[in-house]
Coordinates of C-alpha atoms in Angstrom, one line a residue:
Chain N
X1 CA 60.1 16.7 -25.7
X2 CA 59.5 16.9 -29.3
X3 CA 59.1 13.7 -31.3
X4 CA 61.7 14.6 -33.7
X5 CA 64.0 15.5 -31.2
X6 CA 67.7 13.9 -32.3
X7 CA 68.7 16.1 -33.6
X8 CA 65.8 19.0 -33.9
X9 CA 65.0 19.5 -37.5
X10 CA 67.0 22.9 -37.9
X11 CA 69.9 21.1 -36.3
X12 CA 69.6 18.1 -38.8
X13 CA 69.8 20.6 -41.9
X14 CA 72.3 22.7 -40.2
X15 CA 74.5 19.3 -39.6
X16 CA 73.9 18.2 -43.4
X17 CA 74.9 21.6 -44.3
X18 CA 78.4 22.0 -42.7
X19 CA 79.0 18.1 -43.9
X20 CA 78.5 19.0 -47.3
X21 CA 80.5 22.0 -46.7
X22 CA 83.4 20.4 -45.2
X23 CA 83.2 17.5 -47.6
X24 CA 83.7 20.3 -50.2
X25 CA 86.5 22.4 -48.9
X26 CA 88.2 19.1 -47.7
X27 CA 88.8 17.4 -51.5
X28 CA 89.5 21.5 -52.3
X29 CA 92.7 21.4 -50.6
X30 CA 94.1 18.6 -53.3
X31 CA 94.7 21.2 -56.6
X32 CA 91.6 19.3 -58.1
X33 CA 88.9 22.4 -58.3
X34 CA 91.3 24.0 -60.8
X35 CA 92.2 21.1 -63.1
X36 CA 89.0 20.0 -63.5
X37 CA 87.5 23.7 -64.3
X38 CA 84.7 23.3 -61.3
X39 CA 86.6 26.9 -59.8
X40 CA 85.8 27.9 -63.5
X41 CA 82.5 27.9 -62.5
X42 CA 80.5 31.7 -62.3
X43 CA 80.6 31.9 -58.4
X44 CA 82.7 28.6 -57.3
X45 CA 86.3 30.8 -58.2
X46 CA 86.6 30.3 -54.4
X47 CA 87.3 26.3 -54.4
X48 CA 90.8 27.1 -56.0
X49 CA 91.6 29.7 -53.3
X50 CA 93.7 27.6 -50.4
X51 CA 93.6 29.5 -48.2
X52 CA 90.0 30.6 -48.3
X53 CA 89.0 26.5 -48.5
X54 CA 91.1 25.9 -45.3
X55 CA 89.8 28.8 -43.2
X56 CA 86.1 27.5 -43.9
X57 CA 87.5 24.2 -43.2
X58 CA 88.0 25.4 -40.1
X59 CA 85.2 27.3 -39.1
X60 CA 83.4 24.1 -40.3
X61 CA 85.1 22.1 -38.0
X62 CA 84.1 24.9 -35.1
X63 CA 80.0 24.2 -36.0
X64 CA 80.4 20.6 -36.2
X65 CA 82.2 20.5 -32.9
X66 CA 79.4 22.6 -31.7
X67 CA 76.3 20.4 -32.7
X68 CA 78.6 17.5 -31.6
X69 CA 78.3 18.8 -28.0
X70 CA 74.7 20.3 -28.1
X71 CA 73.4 16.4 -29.8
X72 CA 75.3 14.7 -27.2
X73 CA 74.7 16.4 -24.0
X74 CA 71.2 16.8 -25.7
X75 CA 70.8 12.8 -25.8
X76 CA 72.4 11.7 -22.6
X77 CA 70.2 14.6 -20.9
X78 CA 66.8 13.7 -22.8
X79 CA 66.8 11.9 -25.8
X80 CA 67.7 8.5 -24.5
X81 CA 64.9 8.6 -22.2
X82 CA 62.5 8.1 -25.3
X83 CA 65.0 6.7 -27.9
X84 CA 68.1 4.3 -28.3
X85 CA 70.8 4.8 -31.3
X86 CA 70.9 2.4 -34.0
X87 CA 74.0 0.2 -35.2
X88 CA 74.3 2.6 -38.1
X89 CA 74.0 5.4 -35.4
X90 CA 77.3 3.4 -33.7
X91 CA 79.0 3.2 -37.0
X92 CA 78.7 7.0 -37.5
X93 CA 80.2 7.7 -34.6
X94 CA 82.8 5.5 -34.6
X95 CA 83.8 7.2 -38.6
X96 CA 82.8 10.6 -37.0
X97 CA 85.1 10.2 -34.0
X98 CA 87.9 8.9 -36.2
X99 CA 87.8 11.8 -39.1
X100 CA 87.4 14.3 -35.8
X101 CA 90.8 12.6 -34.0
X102 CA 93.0 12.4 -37.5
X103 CA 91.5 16.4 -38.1
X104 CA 92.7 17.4 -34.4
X105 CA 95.9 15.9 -35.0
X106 CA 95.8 17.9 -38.3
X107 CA 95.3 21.5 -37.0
X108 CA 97.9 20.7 -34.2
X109 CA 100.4 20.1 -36.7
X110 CA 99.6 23.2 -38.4
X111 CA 100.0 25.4 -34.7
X112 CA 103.6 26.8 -35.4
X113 CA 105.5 24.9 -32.6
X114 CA 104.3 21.2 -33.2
X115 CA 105.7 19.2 -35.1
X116 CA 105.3 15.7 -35.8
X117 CA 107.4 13.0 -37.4
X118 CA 107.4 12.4 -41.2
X119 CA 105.1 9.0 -41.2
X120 CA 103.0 10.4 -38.3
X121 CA 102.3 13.2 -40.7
X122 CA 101.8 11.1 -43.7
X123 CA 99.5 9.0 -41.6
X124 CA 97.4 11.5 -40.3
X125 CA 96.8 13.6 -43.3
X126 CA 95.7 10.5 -46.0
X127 CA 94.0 8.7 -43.1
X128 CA 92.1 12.2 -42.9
X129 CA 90.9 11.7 -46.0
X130 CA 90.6 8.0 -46.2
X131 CA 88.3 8.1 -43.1
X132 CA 85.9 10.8 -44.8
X133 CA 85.4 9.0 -48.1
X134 CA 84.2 6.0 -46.2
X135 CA 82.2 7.5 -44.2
X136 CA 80.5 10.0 -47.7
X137 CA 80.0 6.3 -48.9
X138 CA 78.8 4.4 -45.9
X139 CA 76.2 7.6 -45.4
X140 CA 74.7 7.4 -48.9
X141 CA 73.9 3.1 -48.2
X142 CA 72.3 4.2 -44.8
X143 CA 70.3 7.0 -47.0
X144 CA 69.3 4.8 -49.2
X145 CA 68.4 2.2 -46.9
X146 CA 66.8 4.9 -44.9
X147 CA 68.9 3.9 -41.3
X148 CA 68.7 6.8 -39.2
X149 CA 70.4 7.7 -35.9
X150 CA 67.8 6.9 -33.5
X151 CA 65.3 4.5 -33.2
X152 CA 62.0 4.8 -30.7
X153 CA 62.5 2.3 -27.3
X154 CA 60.2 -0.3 -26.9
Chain H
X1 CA 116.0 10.8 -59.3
X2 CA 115.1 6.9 -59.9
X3 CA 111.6 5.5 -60.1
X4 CA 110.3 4.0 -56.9
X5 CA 108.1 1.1 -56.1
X6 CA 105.7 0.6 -52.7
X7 CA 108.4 -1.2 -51.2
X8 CA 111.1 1.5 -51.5
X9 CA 108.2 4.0 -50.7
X10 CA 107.4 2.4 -47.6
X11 CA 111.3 2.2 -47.0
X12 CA 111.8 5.5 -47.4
X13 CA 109.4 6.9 -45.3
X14 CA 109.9 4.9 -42.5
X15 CA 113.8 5.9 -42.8
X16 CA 112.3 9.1 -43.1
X17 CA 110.9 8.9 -39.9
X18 CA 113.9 7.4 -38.1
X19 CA 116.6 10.1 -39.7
X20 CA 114.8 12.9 -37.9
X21 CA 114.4 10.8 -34.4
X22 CA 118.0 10.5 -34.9
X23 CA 119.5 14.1 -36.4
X24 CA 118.7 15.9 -33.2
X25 CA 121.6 13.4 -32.1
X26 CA 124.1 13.7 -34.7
X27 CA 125.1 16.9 -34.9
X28 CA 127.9 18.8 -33.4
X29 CA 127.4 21.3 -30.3
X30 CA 128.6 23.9 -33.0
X31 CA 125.6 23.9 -35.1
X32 CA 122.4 21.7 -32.7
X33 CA 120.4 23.9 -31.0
X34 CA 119.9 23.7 -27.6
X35 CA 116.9 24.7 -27.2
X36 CA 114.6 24.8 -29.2
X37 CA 116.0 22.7 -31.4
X38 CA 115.5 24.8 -34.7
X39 CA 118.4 25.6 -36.3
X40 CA 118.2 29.1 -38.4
X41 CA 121.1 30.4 -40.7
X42 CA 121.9 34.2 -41.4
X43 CA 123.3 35.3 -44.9
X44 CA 125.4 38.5 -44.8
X45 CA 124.5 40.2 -48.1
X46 CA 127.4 42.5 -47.6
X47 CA 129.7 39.8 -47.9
X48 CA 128.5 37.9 -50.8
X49 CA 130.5 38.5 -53.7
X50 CA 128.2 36.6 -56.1
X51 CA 131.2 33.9 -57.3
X52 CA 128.4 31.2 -57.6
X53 CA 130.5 29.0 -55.6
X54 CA 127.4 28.0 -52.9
X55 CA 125.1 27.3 -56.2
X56 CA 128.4 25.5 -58.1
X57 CA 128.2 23.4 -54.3
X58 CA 124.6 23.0 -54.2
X59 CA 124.3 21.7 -57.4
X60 CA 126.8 19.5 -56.9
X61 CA 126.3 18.2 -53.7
X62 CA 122.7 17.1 -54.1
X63 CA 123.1 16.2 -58.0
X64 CA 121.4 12.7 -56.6
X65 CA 118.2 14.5 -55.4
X66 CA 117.6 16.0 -58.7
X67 CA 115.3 14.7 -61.2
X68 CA 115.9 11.8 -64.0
X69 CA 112.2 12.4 -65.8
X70 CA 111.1 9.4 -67.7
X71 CA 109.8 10.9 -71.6
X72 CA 107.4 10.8 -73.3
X73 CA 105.4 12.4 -70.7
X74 CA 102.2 10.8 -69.8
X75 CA 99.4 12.7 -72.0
X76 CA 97.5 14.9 -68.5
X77 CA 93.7 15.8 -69.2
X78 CA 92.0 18.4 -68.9
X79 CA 94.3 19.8 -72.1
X80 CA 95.0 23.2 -69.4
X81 CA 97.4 21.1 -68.1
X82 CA 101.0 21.9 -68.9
X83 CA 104.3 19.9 -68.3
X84 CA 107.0 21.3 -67.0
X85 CA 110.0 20.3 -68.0
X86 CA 113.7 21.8 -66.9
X87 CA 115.9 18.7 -67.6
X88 CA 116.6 20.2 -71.2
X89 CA 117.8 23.3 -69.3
X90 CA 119.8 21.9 -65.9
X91 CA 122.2 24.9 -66.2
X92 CA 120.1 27.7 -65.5
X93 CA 121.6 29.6 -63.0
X94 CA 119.6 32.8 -63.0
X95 CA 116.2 31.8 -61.2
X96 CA 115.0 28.9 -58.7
X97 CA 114.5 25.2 -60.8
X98 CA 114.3 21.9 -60.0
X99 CA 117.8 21.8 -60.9
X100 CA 118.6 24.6 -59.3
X101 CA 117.8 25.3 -55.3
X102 CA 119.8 28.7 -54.9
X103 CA 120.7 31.1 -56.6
X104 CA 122.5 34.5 -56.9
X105 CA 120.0 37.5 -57.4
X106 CA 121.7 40.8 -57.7
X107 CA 120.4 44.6 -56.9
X108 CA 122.3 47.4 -57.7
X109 CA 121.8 50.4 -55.0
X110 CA 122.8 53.2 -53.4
X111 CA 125.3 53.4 -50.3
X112 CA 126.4 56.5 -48.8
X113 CA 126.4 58.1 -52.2
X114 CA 128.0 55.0 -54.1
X115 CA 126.0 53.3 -56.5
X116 CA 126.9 49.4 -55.6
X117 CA 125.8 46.2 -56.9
X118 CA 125.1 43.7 -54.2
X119 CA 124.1 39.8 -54.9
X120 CA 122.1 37.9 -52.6
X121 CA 121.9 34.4 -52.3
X122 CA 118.2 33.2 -52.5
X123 CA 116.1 29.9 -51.6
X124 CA 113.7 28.4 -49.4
X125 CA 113.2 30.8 -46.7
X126 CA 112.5 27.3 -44.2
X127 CA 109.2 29.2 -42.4
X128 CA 108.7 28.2 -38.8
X129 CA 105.8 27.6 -39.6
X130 CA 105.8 26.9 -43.4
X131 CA 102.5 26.7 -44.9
X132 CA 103.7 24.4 -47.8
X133 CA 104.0 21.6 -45.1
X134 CA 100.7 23.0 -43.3
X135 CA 98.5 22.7 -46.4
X136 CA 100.4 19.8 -48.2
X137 CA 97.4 17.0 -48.9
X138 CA 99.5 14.4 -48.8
X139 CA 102.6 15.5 -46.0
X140 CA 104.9 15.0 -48.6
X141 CA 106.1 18.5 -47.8
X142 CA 107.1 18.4 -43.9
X143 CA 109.1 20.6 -41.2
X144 CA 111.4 19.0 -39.8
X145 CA 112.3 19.3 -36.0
X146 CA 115.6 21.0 -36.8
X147 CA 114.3 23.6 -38.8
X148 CA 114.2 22.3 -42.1
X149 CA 111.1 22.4 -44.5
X150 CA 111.3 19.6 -46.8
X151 CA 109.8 18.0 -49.5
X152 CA 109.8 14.0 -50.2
X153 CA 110.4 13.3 -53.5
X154 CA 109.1 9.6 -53.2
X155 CA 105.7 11.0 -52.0
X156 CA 104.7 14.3 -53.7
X157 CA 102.1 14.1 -56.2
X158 CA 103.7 17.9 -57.7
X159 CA 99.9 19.8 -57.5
X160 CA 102.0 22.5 -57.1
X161 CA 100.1 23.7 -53.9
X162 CA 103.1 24.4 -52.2
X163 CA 104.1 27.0 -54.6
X164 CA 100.8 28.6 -54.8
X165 CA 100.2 29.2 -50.7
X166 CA 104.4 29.7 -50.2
X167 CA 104.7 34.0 -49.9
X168 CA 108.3 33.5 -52.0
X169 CA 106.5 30.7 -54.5
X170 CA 109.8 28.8 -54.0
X171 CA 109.6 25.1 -54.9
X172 CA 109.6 24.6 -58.6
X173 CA 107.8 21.3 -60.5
X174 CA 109.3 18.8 -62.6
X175 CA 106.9 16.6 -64.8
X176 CA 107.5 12.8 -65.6
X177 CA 109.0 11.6 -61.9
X178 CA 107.2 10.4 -58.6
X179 CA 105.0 9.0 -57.3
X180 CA 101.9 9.9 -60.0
X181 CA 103.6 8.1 -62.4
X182 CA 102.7 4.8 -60.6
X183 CA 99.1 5.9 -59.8
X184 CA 96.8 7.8 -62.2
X185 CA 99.3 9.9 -64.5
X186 CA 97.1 11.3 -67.4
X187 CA 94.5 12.3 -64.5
X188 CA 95.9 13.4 -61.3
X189 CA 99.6 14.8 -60.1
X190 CA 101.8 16.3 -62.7
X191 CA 105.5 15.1 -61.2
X192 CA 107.2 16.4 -58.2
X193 CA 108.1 19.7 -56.2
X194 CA 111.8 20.5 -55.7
X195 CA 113.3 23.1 -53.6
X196 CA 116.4 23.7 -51.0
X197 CA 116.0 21.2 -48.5
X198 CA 119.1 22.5 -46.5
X199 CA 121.0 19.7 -46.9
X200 CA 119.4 17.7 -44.3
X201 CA 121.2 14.5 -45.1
X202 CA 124.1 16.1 -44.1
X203 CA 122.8 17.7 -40.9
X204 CA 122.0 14.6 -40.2
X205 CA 125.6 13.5 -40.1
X206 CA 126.8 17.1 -38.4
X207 CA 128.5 18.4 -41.6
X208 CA 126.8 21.9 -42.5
X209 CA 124.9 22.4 -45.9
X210 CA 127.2 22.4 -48.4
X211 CA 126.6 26.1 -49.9
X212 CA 128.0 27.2 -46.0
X213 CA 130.8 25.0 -46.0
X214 CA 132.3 26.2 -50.0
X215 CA 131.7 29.9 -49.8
X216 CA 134.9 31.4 -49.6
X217 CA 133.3 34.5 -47.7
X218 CA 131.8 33.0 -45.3
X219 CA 128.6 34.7 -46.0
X220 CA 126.5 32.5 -44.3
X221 CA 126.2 31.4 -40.4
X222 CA 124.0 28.3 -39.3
X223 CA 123.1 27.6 -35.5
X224 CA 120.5 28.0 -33.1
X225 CA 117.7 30.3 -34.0
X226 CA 117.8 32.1 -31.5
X227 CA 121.5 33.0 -31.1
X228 CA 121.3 33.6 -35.1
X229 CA 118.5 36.5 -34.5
X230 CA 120.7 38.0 -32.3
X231 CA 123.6 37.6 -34.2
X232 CA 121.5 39.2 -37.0
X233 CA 120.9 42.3 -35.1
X234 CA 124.1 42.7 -33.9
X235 CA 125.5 42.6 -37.3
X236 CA 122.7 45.1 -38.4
X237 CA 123.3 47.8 -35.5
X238 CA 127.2 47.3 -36.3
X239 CA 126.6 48.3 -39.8
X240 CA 123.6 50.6 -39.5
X241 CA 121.8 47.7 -41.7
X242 CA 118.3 45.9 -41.6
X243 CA 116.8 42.0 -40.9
X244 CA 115.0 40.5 -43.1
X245 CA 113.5 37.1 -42.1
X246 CA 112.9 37.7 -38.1
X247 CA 109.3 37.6 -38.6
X248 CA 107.9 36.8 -42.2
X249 CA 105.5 35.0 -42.6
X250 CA 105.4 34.6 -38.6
X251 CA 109.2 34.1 -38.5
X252 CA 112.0 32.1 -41.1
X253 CA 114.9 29.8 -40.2
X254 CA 116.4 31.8 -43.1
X255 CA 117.4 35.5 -42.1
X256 CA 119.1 38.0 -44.4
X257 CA 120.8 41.1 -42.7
X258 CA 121.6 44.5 -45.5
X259 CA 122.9 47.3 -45.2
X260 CA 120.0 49.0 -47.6
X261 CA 116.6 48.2 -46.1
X262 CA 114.8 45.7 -48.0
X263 CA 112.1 48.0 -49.8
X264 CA 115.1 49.4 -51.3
X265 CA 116.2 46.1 -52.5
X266 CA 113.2 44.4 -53.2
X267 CA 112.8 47.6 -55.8
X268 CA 116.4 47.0 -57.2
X269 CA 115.9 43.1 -58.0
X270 CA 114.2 41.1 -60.6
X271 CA 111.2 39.8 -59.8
X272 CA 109.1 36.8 -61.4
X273 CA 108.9 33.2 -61.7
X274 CA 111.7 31.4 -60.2
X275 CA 112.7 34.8 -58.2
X276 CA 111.6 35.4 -55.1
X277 CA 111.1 39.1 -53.8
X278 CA 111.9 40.7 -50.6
X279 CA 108.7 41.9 -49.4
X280 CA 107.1 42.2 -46.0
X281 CA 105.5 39.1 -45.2
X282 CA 102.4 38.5 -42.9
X283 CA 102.2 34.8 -41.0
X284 CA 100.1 33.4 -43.4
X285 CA 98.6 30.7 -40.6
X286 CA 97.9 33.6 -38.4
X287 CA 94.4 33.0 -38.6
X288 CA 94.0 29.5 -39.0
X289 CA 96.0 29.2 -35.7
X290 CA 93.4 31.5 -34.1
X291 CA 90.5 29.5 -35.5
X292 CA 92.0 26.4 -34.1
X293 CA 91.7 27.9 -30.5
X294 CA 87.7 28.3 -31.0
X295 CA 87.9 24.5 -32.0
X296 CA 88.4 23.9 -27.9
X297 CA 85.6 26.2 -27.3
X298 CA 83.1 24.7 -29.7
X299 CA 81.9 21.6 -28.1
X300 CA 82.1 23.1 -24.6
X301 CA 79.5 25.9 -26.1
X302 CA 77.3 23.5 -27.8
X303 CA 77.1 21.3 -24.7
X304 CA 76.2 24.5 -22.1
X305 CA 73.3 25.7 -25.4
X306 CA 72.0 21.9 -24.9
X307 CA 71.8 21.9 -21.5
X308 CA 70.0 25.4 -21.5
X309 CA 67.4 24.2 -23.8
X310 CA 66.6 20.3 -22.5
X311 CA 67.5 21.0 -18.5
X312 CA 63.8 21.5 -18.1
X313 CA 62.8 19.0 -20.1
X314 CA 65.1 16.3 -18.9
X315 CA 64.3 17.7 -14.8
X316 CA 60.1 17.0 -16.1
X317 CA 61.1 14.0 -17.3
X318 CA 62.7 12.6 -14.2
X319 CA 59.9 14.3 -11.7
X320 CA 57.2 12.2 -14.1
X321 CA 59.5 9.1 -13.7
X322 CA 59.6 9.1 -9.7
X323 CA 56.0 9.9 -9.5
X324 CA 55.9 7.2 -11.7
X325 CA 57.8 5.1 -9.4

């Protein structure tokens, strides 16, 4: 068992990575990319494609739900032997869990025979976002007071 | 369309909400489908005559739904964007505005030998599964259980999204109403999105959408999707004719039956902003409803890679703990 184990260091940067991603391609499905010239960009022209932004949305989702399962089976099989999480850890996963739920509820309103009633919709899509700008800005105070998920047992 | 506070916002989105819990209920046997519950309507191009009565109706019928645009405008930034304004021109008749939700498009053709002129009444094609209510940010734009696609007017920021990903670029934007006006107008929402919304207030009640009930030709037929596909096809193997609408776009609650197939016709009208065409259409969700299944396979696959790379691990760990012991 490595010391760095939660997550592994490839997995961390992977994690960051598709976060950043999805952060990206999530504020790209409000027409803002465009307005704001950022699609204007040499090589960001992509960010005002809809369609293009929702598909990697998707396959974002995919990888995070991946790494969700490998870190948690990973820490219930071996990492809590050696470490505990911290409270910031908790409130992570409580945001995570929340922006997961409202995003499941999101695709299955986009599979052609679901539908949902007009303030369920409403609810789920702003909450959606609501849920990820909290947790963009409750991420950068734990960086900057340098909280991490896990914390060696005593 | 009057200017809305949070109270009447809330208001209307909760009625919202308790209208379609309750439209499956109201309408007649006639036009509720059994099930499903999605009710589809055919227009019969050979019948339409073009007399503009179903656009004289529409306009008239939801004259309350249109827009009342408070001016000056609110000055938008960046500068690139525009206003768009049809309130100076509510009469158009000849393309798709927010003042106008159908309209007649004609095509003249060739039949048997006979050059012919045939009009076509066009509007939202109400997409099973409509990706202007898939990819709306804000669910302003929603399906309905009935069938309908449908924009809110109290809610929709007008981003004009829904006209970008829609394969017909249907709704149409009017500047200086909704909700933006209330929030952050110079920087973000540019008015509100306005297309056919079938008359739902008055499925709602039972009564069909009013272009159905004026046309004196009885060009178009509303009920259950299903029976109105087959309908379609009957109609198009008693006339040698074509279906349009069956599966575009992964299948519409609007279909169109010709007796020209609709290559023909989609050559023969004008084409452009505000006038739809009558291509083929792929589902445009096709693969973001295939991604969605890997989404259930995901964590399962990242749980089995974990437990292949810490199993050994985790069965040391647990040999050194009861040695320990």
């Amino acid at each position: 068992m490595q010391e760095d184990f939660f997550p592994e260091r490839l997995i961390k940067r992977f994690y960051l990575f598709i976060l950043f991603l999805m952060s990206i391609t999530g504020f790209g499905q409000m027409p803002i990319f465009k307005r704001y010239y950022i699609a204007d960009i040499p090589g960001l022209a992509w960010l005002a494609n809809f369609y293009f932004t929702h598909y990697v949305h998707y396959i974002g989702a995919i990888l995070l739900f991946a790494i969700f399962g490998y870190c948690i089976v990973g820490y219930l099989l071996v990492g809590r032997q050696r470490f505990r999480l911290t409270g910031s850890a908790y409130i992570r996963i409580v945001l995570l869990t929340a922006i997961a739920g409202t995003g499941i509820f999101r695709v299955l309103k986009n599979l052609p025979d679901i539908v949902f009633s007009p303030g369920f919709t409403m609810f789920v899509d702003i909450s959606h976002l609501i849920f990820m700008m909290i947790f963009l800005l409750v991420t950068a105070v734990f960086l900057v007071m340098k909280t991490g998920w896990l914390t060696l047992r005593q | 369309m009057k200017k809305i506070s949070r109270r009447s916002f809330l208001k209307t989105t909760l009625a919202a909400a308790g209208a379609v819990g309750a439209s499956g209920l109201a309408l007649p046997a006639s036009v509720q489908g059994a099930d499903p519950k999605e009710l589809a309507t055919l227009i019969d191009i050979r019948k339409c005559v073009g007399c503009e009565a179903c656009v004289d109706a529409c306009k008239e019928v939801n004259a309350s739904k249109f827009p009342e645009p408070e001016k000056p405008f609110p000055k938008m930034y960046p500068s690139r964007v525009r206003a768009a304004d049809w309130s100076e021109k509510r009469d158009v008749q000849d393309r798709l505005t927010p003042y106008t939700w159908l309209f007649i498009q004609s095509a003249t053709v060739t039949i048997n030998g006979e050059e012919q002129t045939l009009t076509i009444p066009r509007r939202c094609m109400h997409c099973q599964n409509p990706p202007c209510a898939d990819l709306c940010p804000w669910g302003a734009a929603r399906k309905l259980e009935n069938g309908i696609t449908r924009i809110d007017a109290d809610i929709c920021m007008g981003g004009n999204k829904c006209k970008v990903v829609c394969p017909w670029k249907i709704p149409e934007r009017q500047t200086g109403v909704g909700l933006y006006l209330d929030l952050l107008p110079s920087l973000a929402g540019n008015g509100v999105m306005f297309k056919c919304d079938r008359c739902y207030n008055r499925i709602e009640k039972g009564e069909p959408p009013a272009c159905i009930e004026e046309c004196p030709e009885d060009v178009q037929t509303i009920g259950p999707r299903d029976e109105i596909v087959k309908r379609a096809y009957a109609v198009a193997k008693e006339i040698g004719g074509y279906v349009y609408g069956e599966t575009e776009n992964g299948g519409t609650n609007t279909l169109y039956v010709s007796p020209v197939p609709f290559e023909t016709l989609n050559k023969a009208i004008e084409k452009g902003p505000g006038r739809p065409h009558f291509k083929a259409v792929e589902d445009s969700m096709a693969h973001a409803d295939n991604l969605a299944k890997a989404m259930i396979i995901a964590p399962v696959a990242g749980a089995v890679a974990a437990v292949g790379r810490f199993y050994k691990a985790a069965k040391s760990v647990s040999e050194t703990d009861g040695k320990g012991e």
